[in-house]
PDB file of N, CA and C in Angstrom:
ATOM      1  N   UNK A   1    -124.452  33.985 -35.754  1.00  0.00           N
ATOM      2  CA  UNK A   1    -125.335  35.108 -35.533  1.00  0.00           C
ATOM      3  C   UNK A   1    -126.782  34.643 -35.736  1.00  0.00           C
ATOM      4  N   UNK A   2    -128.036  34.829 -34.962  1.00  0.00           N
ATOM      5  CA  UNK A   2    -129.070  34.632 -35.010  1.00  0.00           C
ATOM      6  C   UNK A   2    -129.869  35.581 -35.685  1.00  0.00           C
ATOM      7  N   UNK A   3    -130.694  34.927 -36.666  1.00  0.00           N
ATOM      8  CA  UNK A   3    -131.832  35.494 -37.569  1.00  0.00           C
ATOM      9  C   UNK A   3    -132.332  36.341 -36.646  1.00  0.00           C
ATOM     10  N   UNK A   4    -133.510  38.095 -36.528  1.00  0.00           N
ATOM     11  CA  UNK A   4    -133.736  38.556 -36.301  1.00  0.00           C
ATOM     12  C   UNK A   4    -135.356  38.994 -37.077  1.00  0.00           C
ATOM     13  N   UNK A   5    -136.242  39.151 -36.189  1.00  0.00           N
ATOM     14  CA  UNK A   5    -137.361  39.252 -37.492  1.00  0.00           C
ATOM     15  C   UNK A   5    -137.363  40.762 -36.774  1.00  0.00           C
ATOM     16  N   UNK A   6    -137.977  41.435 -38.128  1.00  0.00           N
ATOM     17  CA  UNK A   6    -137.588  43.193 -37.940  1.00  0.00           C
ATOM     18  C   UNK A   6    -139.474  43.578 -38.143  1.00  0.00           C
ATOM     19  N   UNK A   7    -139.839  44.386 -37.230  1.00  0.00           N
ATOM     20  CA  UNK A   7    -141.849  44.717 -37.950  1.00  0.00           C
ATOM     21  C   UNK A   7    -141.535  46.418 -37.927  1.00  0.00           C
ATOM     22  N   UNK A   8    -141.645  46.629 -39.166  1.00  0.00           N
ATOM     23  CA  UNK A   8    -141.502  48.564 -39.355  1.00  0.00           C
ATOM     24  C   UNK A   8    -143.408  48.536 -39.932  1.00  0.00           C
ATOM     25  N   UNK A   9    -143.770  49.837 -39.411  1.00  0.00           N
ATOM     26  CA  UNK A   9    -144.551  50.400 -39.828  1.00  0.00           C
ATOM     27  C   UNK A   9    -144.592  51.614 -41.076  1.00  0.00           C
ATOM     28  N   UNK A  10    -145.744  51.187 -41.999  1.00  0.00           N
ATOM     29  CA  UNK A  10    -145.368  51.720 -43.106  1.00  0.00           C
ATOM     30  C   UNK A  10    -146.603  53.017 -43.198  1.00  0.00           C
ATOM     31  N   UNK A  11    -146.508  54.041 -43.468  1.00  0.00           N
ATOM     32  CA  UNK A  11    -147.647  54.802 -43.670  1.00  0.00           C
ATOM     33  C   UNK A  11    -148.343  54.690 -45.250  1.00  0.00           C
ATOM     34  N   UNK A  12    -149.341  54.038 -45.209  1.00  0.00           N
ATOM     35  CA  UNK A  12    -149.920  53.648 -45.928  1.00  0.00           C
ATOM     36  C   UNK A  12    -150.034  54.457 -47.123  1.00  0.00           C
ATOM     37  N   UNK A  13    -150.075  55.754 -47.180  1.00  0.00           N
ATOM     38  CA  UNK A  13    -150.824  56.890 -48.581  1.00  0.00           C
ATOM     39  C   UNK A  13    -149.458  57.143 -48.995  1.00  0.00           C
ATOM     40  N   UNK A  14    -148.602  56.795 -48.472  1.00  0.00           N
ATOM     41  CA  UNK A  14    -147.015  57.083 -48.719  1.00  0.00           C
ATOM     42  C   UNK A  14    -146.432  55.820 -49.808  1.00  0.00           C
ATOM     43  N   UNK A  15    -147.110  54.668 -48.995  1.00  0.00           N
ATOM     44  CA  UNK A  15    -146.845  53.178 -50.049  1.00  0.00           C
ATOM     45  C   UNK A  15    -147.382  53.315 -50.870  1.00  0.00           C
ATOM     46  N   UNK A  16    -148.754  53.677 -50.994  1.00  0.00           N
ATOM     47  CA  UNK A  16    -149.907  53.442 -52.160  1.00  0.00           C
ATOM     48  C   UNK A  16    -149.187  55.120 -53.397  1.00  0.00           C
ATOM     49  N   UNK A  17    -148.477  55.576 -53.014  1.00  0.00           N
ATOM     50  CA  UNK A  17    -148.162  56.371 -53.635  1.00  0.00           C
ATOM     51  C   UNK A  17    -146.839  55.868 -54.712  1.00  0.00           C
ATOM     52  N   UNK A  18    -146.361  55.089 -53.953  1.00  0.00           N
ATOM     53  CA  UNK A  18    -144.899  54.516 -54.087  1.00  0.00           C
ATOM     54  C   UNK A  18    -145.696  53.491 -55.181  1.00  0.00           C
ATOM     55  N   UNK A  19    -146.342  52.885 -54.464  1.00  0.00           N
ATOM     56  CA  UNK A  19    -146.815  51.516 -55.489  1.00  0.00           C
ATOM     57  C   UNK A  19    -147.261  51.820 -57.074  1.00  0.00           C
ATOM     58  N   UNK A  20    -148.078  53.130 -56.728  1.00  0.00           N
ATOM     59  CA  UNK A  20    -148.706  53.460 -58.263  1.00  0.00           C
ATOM     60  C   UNK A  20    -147.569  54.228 -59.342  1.00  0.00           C
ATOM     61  N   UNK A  21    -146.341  54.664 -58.599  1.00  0.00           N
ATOM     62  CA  UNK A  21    -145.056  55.138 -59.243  1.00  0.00           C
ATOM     63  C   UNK A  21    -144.638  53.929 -59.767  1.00  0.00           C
ATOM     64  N   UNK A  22    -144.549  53.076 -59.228  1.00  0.00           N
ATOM     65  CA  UNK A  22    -143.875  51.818 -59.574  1.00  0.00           C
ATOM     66  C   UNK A  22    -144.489  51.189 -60.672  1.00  0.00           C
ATOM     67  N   UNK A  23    -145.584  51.034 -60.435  1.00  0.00           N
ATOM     68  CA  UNK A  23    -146.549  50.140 -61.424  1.00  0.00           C
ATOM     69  C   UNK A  23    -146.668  51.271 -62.602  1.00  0.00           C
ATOM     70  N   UNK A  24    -146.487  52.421 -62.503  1.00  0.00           N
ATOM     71  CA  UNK A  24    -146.782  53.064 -63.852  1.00  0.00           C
ATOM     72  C   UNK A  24    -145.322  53.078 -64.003  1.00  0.00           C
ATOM     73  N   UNK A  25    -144.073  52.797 -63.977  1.00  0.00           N
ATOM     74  CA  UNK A  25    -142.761  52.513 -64.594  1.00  0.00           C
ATOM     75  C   UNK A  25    -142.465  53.801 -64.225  1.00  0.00           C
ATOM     76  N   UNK A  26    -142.764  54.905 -63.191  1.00  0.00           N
ATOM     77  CA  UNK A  26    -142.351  56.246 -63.328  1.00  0.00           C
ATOM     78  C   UNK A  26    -140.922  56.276 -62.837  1.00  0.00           C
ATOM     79  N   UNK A  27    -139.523  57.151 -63.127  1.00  0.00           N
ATOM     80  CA  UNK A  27    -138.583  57.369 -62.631  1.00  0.00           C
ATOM     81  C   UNK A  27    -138.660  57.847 -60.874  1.00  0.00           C
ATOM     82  N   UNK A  28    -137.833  56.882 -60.051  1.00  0.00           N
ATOM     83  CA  UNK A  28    -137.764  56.241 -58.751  1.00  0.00           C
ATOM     84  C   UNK A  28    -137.285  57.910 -58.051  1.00  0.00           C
ATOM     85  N   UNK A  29    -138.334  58.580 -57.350  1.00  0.00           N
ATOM     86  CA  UNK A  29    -138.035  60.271 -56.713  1.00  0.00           C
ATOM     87  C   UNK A  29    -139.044  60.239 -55.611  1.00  0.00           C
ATOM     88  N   UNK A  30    -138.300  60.407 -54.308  1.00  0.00           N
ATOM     89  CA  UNK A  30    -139.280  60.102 -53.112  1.00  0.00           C
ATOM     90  C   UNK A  30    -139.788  61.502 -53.280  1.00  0.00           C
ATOM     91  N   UNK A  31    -141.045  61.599 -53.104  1.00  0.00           N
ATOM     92  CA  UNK A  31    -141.467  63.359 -52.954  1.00  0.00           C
ATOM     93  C   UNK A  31    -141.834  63.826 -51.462  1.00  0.00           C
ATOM     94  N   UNK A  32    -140.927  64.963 -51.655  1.00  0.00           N
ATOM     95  CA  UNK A  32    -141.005  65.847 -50.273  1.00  0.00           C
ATOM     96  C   UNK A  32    -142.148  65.821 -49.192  1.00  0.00           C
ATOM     97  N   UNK A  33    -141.519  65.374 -48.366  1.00  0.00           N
ATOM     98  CA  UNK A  33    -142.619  65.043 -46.706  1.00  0.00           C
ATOM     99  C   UNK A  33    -143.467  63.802 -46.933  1.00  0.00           C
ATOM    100  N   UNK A  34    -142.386  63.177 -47.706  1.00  0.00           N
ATOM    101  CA  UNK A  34    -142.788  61.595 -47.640  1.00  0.00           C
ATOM    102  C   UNK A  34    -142.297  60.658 -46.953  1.00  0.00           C
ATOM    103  N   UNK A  35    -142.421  59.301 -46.359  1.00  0.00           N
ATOM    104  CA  UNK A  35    -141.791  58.631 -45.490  1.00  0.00           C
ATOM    105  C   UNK A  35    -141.061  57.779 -46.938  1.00  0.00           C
ATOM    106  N   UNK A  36    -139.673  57.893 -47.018  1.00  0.00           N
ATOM    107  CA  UNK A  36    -138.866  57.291 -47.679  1.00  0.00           C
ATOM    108  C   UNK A  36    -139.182  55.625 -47.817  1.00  0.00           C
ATOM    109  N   UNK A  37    -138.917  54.711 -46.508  1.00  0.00           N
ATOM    110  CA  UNK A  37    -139.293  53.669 -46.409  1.00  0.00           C
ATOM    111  C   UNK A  37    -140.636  53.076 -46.872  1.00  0.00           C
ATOM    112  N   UNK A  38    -141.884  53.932 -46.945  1.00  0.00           N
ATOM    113  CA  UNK A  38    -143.089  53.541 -47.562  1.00  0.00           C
ATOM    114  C   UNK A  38    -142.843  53.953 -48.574  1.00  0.00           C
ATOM    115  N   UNK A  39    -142.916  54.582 -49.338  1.00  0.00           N
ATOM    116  CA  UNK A  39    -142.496  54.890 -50.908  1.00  0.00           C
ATOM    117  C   UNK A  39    -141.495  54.053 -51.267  1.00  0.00           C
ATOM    118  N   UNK A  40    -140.606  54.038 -50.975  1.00  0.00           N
ATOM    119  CA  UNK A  40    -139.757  52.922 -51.590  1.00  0.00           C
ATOM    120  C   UNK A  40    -140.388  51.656 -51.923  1.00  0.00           C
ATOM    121  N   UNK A  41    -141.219  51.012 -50.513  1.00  0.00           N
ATOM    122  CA  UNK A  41    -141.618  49.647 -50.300  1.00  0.00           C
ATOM    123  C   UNK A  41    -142.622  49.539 -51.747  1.00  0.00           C
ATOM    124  N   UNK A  42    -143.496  50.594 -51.650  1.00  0.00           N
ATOM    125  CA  UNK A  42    -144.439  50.645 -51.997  1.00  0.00           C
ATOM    126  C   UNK A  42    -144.167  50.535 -53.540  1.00  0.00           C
ATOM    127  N   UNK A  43    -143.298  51.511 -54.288  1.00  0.00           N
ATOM    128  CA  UNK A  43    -142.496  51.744 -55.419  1.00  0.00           C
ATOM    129  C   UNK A  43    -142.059  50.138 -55.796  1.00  0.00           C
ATOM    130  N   UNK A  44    -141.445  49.186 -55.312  1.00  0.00           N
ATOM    131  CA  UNK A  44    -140.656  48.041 -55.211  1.00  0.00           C
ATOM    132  C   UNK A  44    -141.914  47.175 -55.726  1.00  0.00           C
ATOM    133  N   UNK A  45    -142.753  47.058 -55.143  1.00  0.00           N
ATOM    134  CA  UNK A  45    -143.811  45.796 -55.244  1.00  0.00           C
ATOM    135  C   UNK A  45    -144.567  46.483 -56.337  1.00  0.00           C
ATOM    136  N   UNK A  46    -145.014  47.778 -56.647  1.00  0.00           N
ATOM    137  CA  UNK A  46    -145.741  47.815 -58.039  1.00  0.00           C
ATOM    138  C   UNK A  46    -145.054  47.779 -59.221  1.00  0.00           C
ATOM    139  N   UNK A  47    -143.692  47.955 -58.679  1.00  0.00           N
ATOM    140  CA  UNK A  47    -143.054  48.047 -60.082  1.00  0.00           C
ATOM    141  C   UNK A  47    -143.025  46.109 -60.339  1.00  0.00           C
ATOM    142  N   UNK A  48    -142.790  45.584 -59.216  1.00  0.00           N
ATOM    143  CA  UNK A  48    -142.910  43.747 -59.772  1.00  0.00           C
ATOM    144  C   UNK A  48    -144.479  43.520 -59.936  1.00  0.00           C
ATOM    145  N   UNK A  49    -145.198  43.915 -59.293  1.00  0.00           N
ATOM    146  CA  UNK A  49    -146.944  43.747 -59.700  1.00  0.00           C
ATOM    147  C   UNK A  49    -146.807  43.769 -61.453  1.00  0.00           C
ATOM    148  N   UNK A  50    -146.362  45.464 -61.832  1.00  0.00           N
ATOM    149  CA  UNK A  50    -146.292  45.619 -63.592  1.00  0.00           C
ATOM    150  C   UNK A  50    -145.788  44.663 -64.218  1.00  0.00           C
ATOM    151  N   UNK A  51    -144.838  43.998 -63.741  1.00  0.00           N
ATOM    152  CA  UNK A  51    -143.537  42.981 -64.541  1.00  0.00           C
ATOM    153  C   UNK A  51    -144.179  41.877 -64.516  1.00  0.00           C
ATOM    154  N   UNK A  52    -144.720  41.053 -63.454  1.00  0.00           N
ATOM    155  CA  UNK A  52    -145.299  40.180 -63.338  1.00  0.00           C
ATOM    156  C   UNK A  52    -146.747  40.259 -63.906  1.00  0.00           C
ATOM    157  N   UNK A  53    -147.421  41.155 -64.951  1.00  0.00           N
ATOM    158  CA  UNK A  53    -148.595  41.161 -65.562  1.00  0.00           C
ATOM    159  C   UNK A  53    -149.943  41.569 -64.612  1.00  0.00           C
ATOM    160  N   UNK A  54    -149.526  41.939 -63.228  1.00  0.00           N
ATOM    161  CA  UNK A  54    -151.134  42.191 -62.900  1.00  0.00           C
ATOM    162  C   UNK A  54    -151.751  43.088 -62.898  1.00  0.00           C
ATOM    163  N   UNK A  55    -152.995  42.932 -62.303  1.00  0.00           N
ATOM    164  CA  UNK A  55    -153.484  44.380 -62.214  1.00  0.00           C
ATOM    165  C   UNK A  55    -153.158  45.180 -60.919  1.00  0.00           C
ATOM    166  N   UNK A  56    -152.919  46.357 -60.897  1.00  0.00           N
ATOM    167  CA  UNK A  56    -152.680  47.216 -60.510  1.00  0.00           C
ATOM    168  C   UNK A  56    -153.643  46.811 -59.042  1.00  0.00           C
ATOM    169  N   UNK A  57    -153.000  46.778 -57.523  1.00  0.00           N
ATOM    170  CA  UNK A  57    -154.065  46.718 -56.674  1.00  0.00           C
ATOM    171  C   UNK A  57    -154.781  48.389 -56.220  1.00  0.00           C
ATOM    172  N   UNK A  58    -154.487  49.420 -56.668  1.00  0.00           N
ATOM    173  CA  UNK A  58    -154.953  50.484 -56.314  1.00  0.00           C
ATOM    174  C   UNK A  58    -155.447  50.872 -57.991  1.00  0.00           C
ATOM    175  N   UNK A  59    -156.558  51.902 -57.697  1.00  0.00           N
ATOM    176  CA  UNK A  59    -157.095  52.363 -58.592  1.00  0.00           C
ATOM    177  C   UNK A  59    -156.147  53.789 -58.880  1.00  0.00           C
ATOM    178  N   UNK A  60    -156.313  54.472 -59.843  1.00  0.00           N
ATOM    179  CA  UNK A  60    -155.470  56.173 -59.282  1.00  0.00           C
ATOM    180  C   UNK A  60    -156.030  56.827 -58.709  1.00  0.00           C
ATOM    181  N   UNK A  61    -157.528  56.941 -58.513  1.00  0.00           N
ATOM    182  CA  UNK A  61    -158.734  57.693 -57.789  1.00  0.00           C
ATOM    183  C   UNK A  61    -158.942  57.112 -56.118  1.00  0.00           C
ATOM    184  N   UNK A  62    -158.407  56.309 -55.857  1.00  0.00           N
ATOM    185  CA  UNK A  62    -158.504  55.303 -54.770  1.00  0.00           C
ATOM    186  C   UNK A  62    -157.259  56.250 -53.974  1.00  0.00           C
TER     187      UNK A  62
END
């Protein structure tokens, strides 16, 4: 079977929402009329941003 490269579009205020859930350790709850897939993504990488010590790439006011 041949590798496949996949390009999804993510809505951005949906990730950055996801990301700052993540990075603040909050319990994992997509909120209503959100794109699941950006929140998730977004949720996934801040929660390893926190683990891995960095700073946060979004501000909360941002």
């Amino acid at each position: 079977m041949e590798d496949k490269e996949f390009a999804v579009d993510l809505k951005r205020e949906d990730y950055k929402k996801g990301y700052l859930s993540g990075f603040n350790y909050e319990r994992f709850h997509t909120p209503p009329n959100t794109d699941g897939l950006s929140f998730s993504s977004g949720y996934i990488e801040g929660k390893a941003d926190r683990g891995k010590g960095k700073e946060s790439k979004y501000s909360e006011k941002t």
